[in-house]
Amino acid sequence: GIDPFTKMTRPSSDLTAFREHFAKAKHIAIITGAGVSAESGVPTFRGPGGFWRKWQAQDLATPEAFSRDPSLVWEFYHYRREVMRSKMPNPAHLAIAECEARLGQQGRSVVIITQNIDELHHRAGSKHVYEIHGSLFKTRCMSCGEVKANHKSPICPALDGKGAPDPNTKEARIPVELLPRCERKSCNGLLRPHVVWFGETLDSDILTAVERELEKCDLCLVVGTSSIVYPAAMFAPQVASRGVPVAEFNMECTPATQRFKYHFEGPCGSTLPPALERHESEAV
Ligand code: APR
């Protein structure tokens, strides 16, 4: 609709109209960010709780921080891995997974393109997930490059009990030989979290696959992301510019909101389930 005061078009919050698109869509792309996990108790980056000790993710999630102080960066990631042990997928993750399974049986596709590294989409049962920023539960060897799933707790003995978030915590200063190391024979290289850090590029195979999904989709949802970190921030606007309906589910407006057809404001654990539930026109 047109706002009578600003004369700008603004996105609609008409759920029935959105549901008409949803009922017809054959290929749905769902882009998610930290907000989809907020109701699971995982802090967002730019909201309250975005600090660990005196740092924000942007300070420690960099290759420079890791080469300067791998012990500190590992303490930070160890903490984030351990926190996830008590967190569960919430109704937003579950609605997405359920929708993916149901539409899959109807020969329709749902793909999830997530910036999150918490694996909650997988744990909710989603199968078709692109983790464009990697995973907290994968490591990459700095020497041999091997990428490996790793759900150990603690990830290594030296990190046991370390990583407390309180700003007064003394740094563990773990010698580099005692940090997580590659288990491949004759390698023993230093492991790093297999996550994309600030200043690093996304995996080009994943990016190519994601681009293909974005070109193919006929409906796009963008859930719980501030839409300010590139390249993910341009995915949904890029789809919208093809004339494909895009629906944003967020607590607030973002820099991208005006480019979308729909905006559903509120916690996505409440707004997504009714948006994605079975439409009366769907085959059973
Ligand atoms: N439901 C829907 N949206 C929510 C909810 C909720 N319950 N809670 C918060 N949000 C929204 C916020 O309004 C905000 O727009 O989620 C968004 C979270 O934004 P960020 O913290 O910036 O997270 P994200 O967009 O995922 O950040 C992108 O930045 O720090 C890097 O690599 C990190 O992947 C991350 C990237």
Short mmCIF file of C-alpha atoms and ligand atoms in Angstrom, two decimals:
data_model
loop_
_atom_site.label_atom_id
_atom_site.label_comp_id
_atom_site.label_asym_id
_atom_site.label_seq_id
_atom_site.Cartn_x
_atom_site.Cartn_y
_atom_site.Cartn_z
CA GLY A 1 0.00 0.00 0.00
CA ILE A 2 0.93 3.69 -0.22
CA ASP A 3 1.52 5.51 3.05
CA PRO A 4 -0.72 8.65 2.88
CA PHE A 5 1.84 10.77 4.71
CA THR A 6 5.19 9.72 3.30
CA LYS A 7 3.80 8.68 -0.11
CA MET A 8 6.16 5.72 0.09
CA THR A 9 4.98 2.24 -0.63
CA ARG A 10 5.23 0.13 2.43
CA PRO A 11 5.12 -3.59 2.88
CA SER A 12 1.81 -5.23 3.64
CA SER A 13 1.10 -7.27 6.77
CA ASP A 14 -1.86 -9.06 5.17
CA LEU A 15 -1.36 -12.69 6.20
CA THR A 16 -4.20 -13.97 3.98
CA ALA A 17 -2.59 -12.40 0.92
CA PHE A 18 0.79 -13.88 1.88
CA ARG A 19 -0.88 -17.29 2.29
CA GLU A 20 -2.17 -17.13 -1.30
CA HIS A 21 1.43 -16.82 -2.53
CA PHE A 22 2.47 -19.54 -0.12
CA ALA A 23 -0.18 -21.95 -1.41
CA LYS A 24 1.07 -21.58 -5.01
CA ALA A 25 4.83 -21.45 -4.44
CA LYS A 26 6.90 -24.36 -5.77
CA HIS A 27 10.34 -23.29 -4.53
CA ILE A 28 10.57 -21.38 -1.28
CA ALA A 29 13.83 -19.90 -0.01
CA ILE A 30 13.98 -19.03 3.68
CA ILE A 31 16.86 -16.76 4.73
CA THR A 32 17.49 -16.72 8.47
CA GLY A 33 19.63 -14.81 10.95
CA ALA A 34 20.24 -14.67 14.70
CA GLY A 35 16.64 -13.56 15.39
CA VAL A 36 15.28 -17.01 14.48
CA SER A 37 17.23 -18.45 17.43
CA ALA A 38 16.47 -15.58 19.85
CA GLU A 39 13.48 -17.35 21.36
CA SER A 40 15.68 -20.39 21.98
CA GLY A 41 17.69 -18.16 24.29
CA VAL A 42 20.62 -17.63 21.92
CA PRO A 43 21.62 -13.95 22.07
CA THR A 44 21.57 -11.96 18.82
CA PHE A 45 24.71 -10.10 17.78
CA ARG A 46 23.42 -6.58 17.77
CA GLY A 47 20.90 -6.89 20.57
CA PRO A 48 21.47 -7.03 24.34
CA GLY A 49 23.65 -10.00 25.26
CA GLY A 50 25.83 -9.37 22.21
CA PHE A 51 28.91 -9.01 24.43
CA TRP A 52 31.34 -11.68 25.66
CA ARG A 53 33.60 -10.23 28.35
CA LYS A 54 34.39 -6.81 26.92
CA TRP A 55 34.18 -7.82 23.27
CA GLN A 56 31.53 -8.10 20.59
CA ALA A 57 31.64 -10.85 17.97
CA GLN A 58 33.10 -8.39 15.46
CA ASP A 59 36.19 -8.01 17.69
CA LEU A 60 36.96 -11.72 18.09
CA ALA A 61 35.47 -13.27 14.96
CA THR A 62 38.38 -12.19 12.77
CA PRO A 63 41.48 -13.94 11.41
CA GLU A 64 43.61 -11.20 13.01
CA ALA A 65 42.19 -11.87 16.48
CA PHE A 66 42.83 -15.60 16.04
CA SER A 67 46.43 -15.18 14.95
CA ARG A 68 47.09 -12.66 17.74
CA ASP A 69 45.44 -14.70 20.49
CA PRO A 70 44.12 -18.15 19.51
CA SER A 71 43.55 -19.04 23.17
CA LEU A 72 41.18 -16.11 23.66
CA VAL A 73 39.27 -16.79 20.44
CA TRP A 74 38.97 -20.49 21.34
CA GLU A 75 37.66 -19.55 24.79
CA PHE A 76 34.96 -17.48 23.06
CA TYR A 77 33.93 -20.29 20.70
CA HIS A 78 34.15 -22.92 23.43
CA TYR A 79 31.72 -20.80 25.45
CA ARG A 80 29.33 -20.51 22.51
CA ARG A 81 29.46 -24.28 21.87
CA GLU A 82 28.79 -25.08 25.52
CA VAL A 83 25.89 -22.59 25.69
CA MET A 84 24.18 -24.42 22.83
CA ARG A 85 24.02 -27.64 24.86
CA SER A 86 21.12 -26.24 26.89
CA LYS A 87 19.31 -24.59 23.95
CA MET A 88 16.56 -26.17 21.90
CA PRO A 89 14.95 -25.37 18.55
CA ASN A 90 11.93 -23.08 19.04
CA PRO A 91 8.54 -22.99 17.25
CA ALA A 92 10.06 -20.95 14.37
CA HIS A 93 12.72 -23.60 13.58
CA LEU A 94 10.10 -26.34 13.97
CA ALA A 95 7.57 -24.60 11.69
CA ILE A 96 10.26 -24.26 9.01
CA ALA A 97 11.29 -27.92 9.31
CA GLU A 98 7.72 -29.15 9.29
CA CYS A 99 6.91 -27.03 6.23
CA GLU A 100 9.99 -28.35 4.42
CA ALA A 101 8.99 -31.97 5.05
CA ARG A 102 5.33 -31.43 4.14
CA LEU A 103 5.96 -29.50 0.93
CA GLY A 104 8.65 -31.99 0.00
CA GLN A 105 5.98 -34.69 -0.12
CA GLN A 106 4.03 -32.50 -2.52
CA GLY A 107 7.02 -32.17 -4.86
CA ARG A 108 7.67 -28.60 -3.73
CA SER A 109 10.98 -27.43 -2.26
CA VAL A 110 11.95 -25.40 0.78
CA VAL A 111 15.58 -24.44 1.28
CA ILE A 112 17.02 -22.67 4.29
CA ILE A 113 19.88 -20.24 3.84
CA THR A 114 21.13 -19.41 7.30
CA GLN A 115 23.73 -17.05 8.67
CA ASN A 116 23.53 -18.90 11.97
CA ILE A 117 26.24 -21.28 13.12
CA ASP A 118 24.19 -22.86 15.93
CA GLU A 119 22.85 -25.91 14.01
CA LEU A 120 19.33 -25.36 15.40
CA HIS A 121 17.75 -25.76 11.95
CA HIS A 122 19.35 -29.21 11.68
CA ARG A 123 18.29 -30.11 15.18
CA ALA A 124 14.71 -29.09 14.29
CA GLY A 125 14.81 -31.58 11.42
CA SER A 126 15.50 -29.37 8.42
CA LYS A 127 17.41 -31.23 5.70
CA HIS A 128 18.10 -28.65 3.05
CA VAL A 129 20.19 -26.08 4.94
CA TYR A 130 22.97 -23.88 3.58
CA GLU A 131 25.09 -22.73 6.53
CA ILE A 132 26.72 -19.82 4.76
CA HIS A 133 28.71 -18.74 7.84
CA GLY A 134 29.77 -22.27 8.77
CA SER A 135 29.10 -24.06 12.05
CA LEU A 136 30.15 -23.85 15.70
CA PHE A 137 30.36 -27.64 15.57
CA LYS A 138 32.85 -27.97 12.74
CA THR A 139 36.58 -27.42 12.86
CA ARG A 140 39.08 -26.67 10.12
CA CYS A 141 42.77 -27.53 10.33
CA MET A 142 45.06 -24.53 9.79
CA SER A 143 47.73 -26.90 8.35
CA CYS A 144 45.98 -29.58 6.27
CA GLY A 145 42.65 -27.82 5.76
CA GLU A 146 40.51 -30.77 6.82
CA VAL A 147 36.97 -29.78 7.82
CA LYS A 148 35.39 -32.06 10.38
CA ALA A 149 32.23 -32.23 12.46
CA ASN A 150 33.06 -31.91 16.15
CA HIS A 151 30.47 -31.99 18.94
CA LYS A 152 32.87 -32.82 21.78
CA SER A 153 32.32 -31.17 25.15
CA PRO A 154 34.72 -29.75 26.07
CA ILE A 155 36.41 -29.65 22.69
CA CYS A 156 39.78 -30.22 24.42
CA PRO A 157 40.78 -30.78 28.08
CA ALA A 158 42.53 -27.41 28.41
CA LEU A 159 39.29 -25.53 27.65
CA ASP A 160 37.33 -27.41 30.32
CA GLY A 161 35.71 -24.82 32.59
CA LYS A 162 37.13 -21.92 30.58
CA GLY A 163 35.34 -19.29 28.49
CA ALA A 164 33.22 -17.64 31.20
CA PRO A 165 31.54 -14.53 29.71
CA ASP A 166 31.93 -12.28 32.77
CA PRO A 167 34.08 -9.21 31.89
CA ASN A 168 36.29 -9.77 34.97
CA THR A 169 37.23 -13.32 34.00
CA LYS A 170 40.98 -13.93 33.85
CA GLU A 171 42.14 -15.03 30.41
CA ALA A 172 43.02 -18.74 30.27
CA ARG A 173 46.15 -18.13 28.14
CA ILE A 174 46.27 -21.74 26.98
CA PRO A 175 49.52 -22.71 25.21
CA VAL A 176 48.86 -23.25 21.53
CA GLU A 177 49.90 -26.95 21.72
CA LEU A 178 47.02 -27.55 24.13
CA LEU A 179 44.34 -25.90 22.02
CA PRO A 180 42.26 -28.12 19.71
CA ARG A 181 44.65 -29.92 17.32
CA CYS A 182 44.20 -31.93 14.14
CA GLU A 183 43.92 -35.64 14.83
CA ARG A 184 45.12 -36.71 11.42
CA LYS A 185 48.31 -38.75 11.70
CA SER A 186 51.45 -36.63 11.28
CA CYS A 187 49.44 -33.40 11.01
CA ASN A 188 48.66 -32.15 14.55
CA GLY A 189 47.94 -28.69 13.06
CA LEU A 190 46.07 -26.05 15.03
CA LEU A 191 42.31 -26.29 14.52
CA ARG A 192 40.11 -23.25 14.14
CA PRO A 193 36.33 -22.98 14.23
CA HIS A 194 34.92 -23.62 10.73
CA VAL A 195 33.08 -20.32 10.68
CA VAL A 196 33.34 -17.40 8.30
CA TRP A 197 34.98 -14.53 10.11
CA PHE A 198 34.74 -10.81 9.38
CA GLY A 199 36.99 -10.01 6.44
CA GLU A 200 36.77 -13.56 5.05
CA THR A 201 34.89 -14.62 1.95
CA LEU A 202 32.11 -17.17 1.85
CA ASP A 203 32.77 -20.64 0.47
CA SER A 204 32.35 -20.23 -3.28
CA ASP A 205 30.61 -23.59 -3.82
CA ILE A 206 28.02 -22.71 -1.19
CA LEU A 207 27.61 -19.24 -2.64
CA THR A 208 27.06 -20.67 -6.14
CA ALA A 209 24.45 -23.12 -4.85
CA VAL A 210 22.72 -20.36 -2.89
CA GLU A 211 22.64 -18.08 -5.95
CA ARG A 212 20.98 -20.89 -7.90
CA GLU A 213 18.33 -21.30 -5.20
CA LEU A 214 17.70 -17.55 -5.11
CA GLU A 215 17.21 -17.48 -8.89
CA LYS A 216 14.87 -20.45 -8.76
CA CYS A 217 12.66 -19.45 -5.83
CA ASP A 218 9.15 -18.10 -6.36
CA LEU A 219 8.65 -17.05 -2.75
CA CYS A 220 11.21 -15.84 -0.24
CA LEU A 221 11.06 -15.41 3.52
CA VAL A 222 13.67 -13.44 5.43
CA VAL A 223 13.54 -14.18 9.14
CA GLY A 224 15.33 -12.56 12.08
CA THR A 225 18.20 -10.85 10.35
CA SER A 226 19.24 -7.21 10.64
CA SER A 227 20.08 -7.29 6.89
CA ILE A 228 23.29 -5.34 7.33
CA VAL A 229 25.99 -8.01 6.91
CA TYR A 230 26.93 -8.77 3.29
CA PRO A 231 26.53 -10.74 1.16
CA ALA A 232 23.48 -12.22 2.96
CA ALA A 233 21.95 -8.74 3.30
CA MET A 234 21.50 -8.52 -0.47
CA PHE A 235 19.98 -11.98 -1.02
CA ALA A 236 16.36 -11.05 -0.30
CA PRO A 237 16.50 -7.61 -2.00
CA GLN A 238 17.98 -9.39 -5.04
CA VAL A 239 15.00 -11.78 -5.12
CA ALA A 240 12.56 -8.88 -4.63
CA SER A 241 14.07 -7.05 -7.58
CA ARG A 242 12.99 -9.96 -9.82
CA GLY A 243 9.41 -9.27 -8.76
CA VAL A 244 9.20 -12.33 -6.51
CA PRO A 245 7.25 -11.79 -3.28
CA VAL A 246 9.48 -11.50 -0.22
CA ALA A 247 8.13 -11.58 3.33
CA GLU A 248 10.15 -10.29 6.25
CA PHE A 249 9.56 -11.67 9.75
CA ASN A 250 11.30 -9.48 12.31
CA MET A 251 10.78 -7.65 15.57
CA GLU A 252 11.42 -4.37 13.80
CA CYS A 253 12.01 -2.78 10.42
CA THR A 254 15.43 -3.20 8.82
CA PRO A 255 17.27 -1.28 6.08
CA ALA A 256 15.77 -3.75 3.58
CA THR A 257 12.13 -3.68 4.73
CA GLN A 258 10.92 -1.15 2.16
CA ARG A 259 12.01 -3.42 -0.68
CA PHE A 260 9.75 -6.27 0.40
CA LYS A 261 6.14 -7.04 -0.33
CA TYR A 262 5.33 -8.25 3.21
CA HIS A 263 6.55 -7.41 6.69
CA PHE A 264 5.28 -9.36 9.70
CA GLU A 265 6.39 -7.69 12.89
CA GLY A 266 6.84 -9.62 16.12
CA PRO A 267 8.69 -12.64 17.51
CA CYS A 268 8.99 -15.19 14.71
CA GLY A 269 8.20 -18.05 17.09
CA SER A 270 4.66 -16.63 17.04
CA THR A 271 4.44 -15.18 13.53
CA LEU A 272 5.98 -18.02 11.48
CA PRO A 273 3.89 -21.05 12.54
CA PRO A 274 0.58 -19.58 11.30
CA ALA A 275 2.28 -18.31 8.12
CA LEU A 276 3.70 -21.75 7.24
CA GLU A 277 0.94 -24.08 8.44
CA ARG A 278 -0.90 -26.24 5.94
CA HIS A 279 -2.98 -24.21 3.49
CA GLU A 280 -6.48 -25.54 2.78
CA SER A 281 -5.58 -25.91 -0.90
CA GLU A 282 -2.63 -28.23 -0.17
CA ALA A 283 -2.90 -31.89 -0.95
CA VAL A 284 -2.89 -33.86 2.28
N1 APR B 1 11.86 -12.83 15.99
C1 APR B 1 12.20 -12.21 14.83
N2 APR B 1 13.24 -11.37 14.72
C2 APR B 1 13.99 -11.15 15.81
C3 APR B 1 13.71 -11.76 17.05
C4 APR B 1 12.59 -12.64 17.11
N3 APR B 1 12.25 -13.27 18.25
N4 APR B 1 14.64 -11.33 17.95
C5 APR B 1 15.45 -10.50 17.29
N5 APR B 1 15.08 -10.37 16.00
C6 APR B 1 15.72 -9.61 14.93
C7 APR B 1 16.30 -8.28 15.34
O1 APR B 1 15.32 -7.26 15.24
C8 APR B 1 17.41 -8.10 14.31
O2 APR B 1 16.91 -7.50 13.13
O3 APR B 1 16.82 -10.37 14.50
C9 APR B 1 17.82 -9.54 13.96
C10 APR B 1 19.16 -9.95 14.55
O4 APR B 1 20.15 -9.19 13.96
P1 APR B 1 21.70 -9.43 14.22
O5 APR B 1 21.96 -9.56 15.68
O6 APR B 1 22.45 -8.40 13.46
O7 APR B 1 21.94 -10.90 13.57
P2 APR B 1 22.19 -11.31 12.04
O8 APR B 1 21.36 -10.49 11.12
O9 APR B 1 22.04 -12.78 11.97
O10 APR B 1 23.71 -10.92 11.86
C11 APR B 1 24.34 -11.26 10.66
O11 APR B 1 26.49 -10.71 11.56
O12 APR B 1 27.77 -10.81 13.51
C12 APR B 1 27.58 -11.32 12.24
O13 APR B 1 28.22 -13.40 11.36
C13 APR B 1 27.33 -12.81 12.27
O14 APR B 1 25.76 -14.15 11.03
C14 APR B 1 25.91 -12.94 11.76
C15 APR B 1 25.75 -11.71 10.89
#
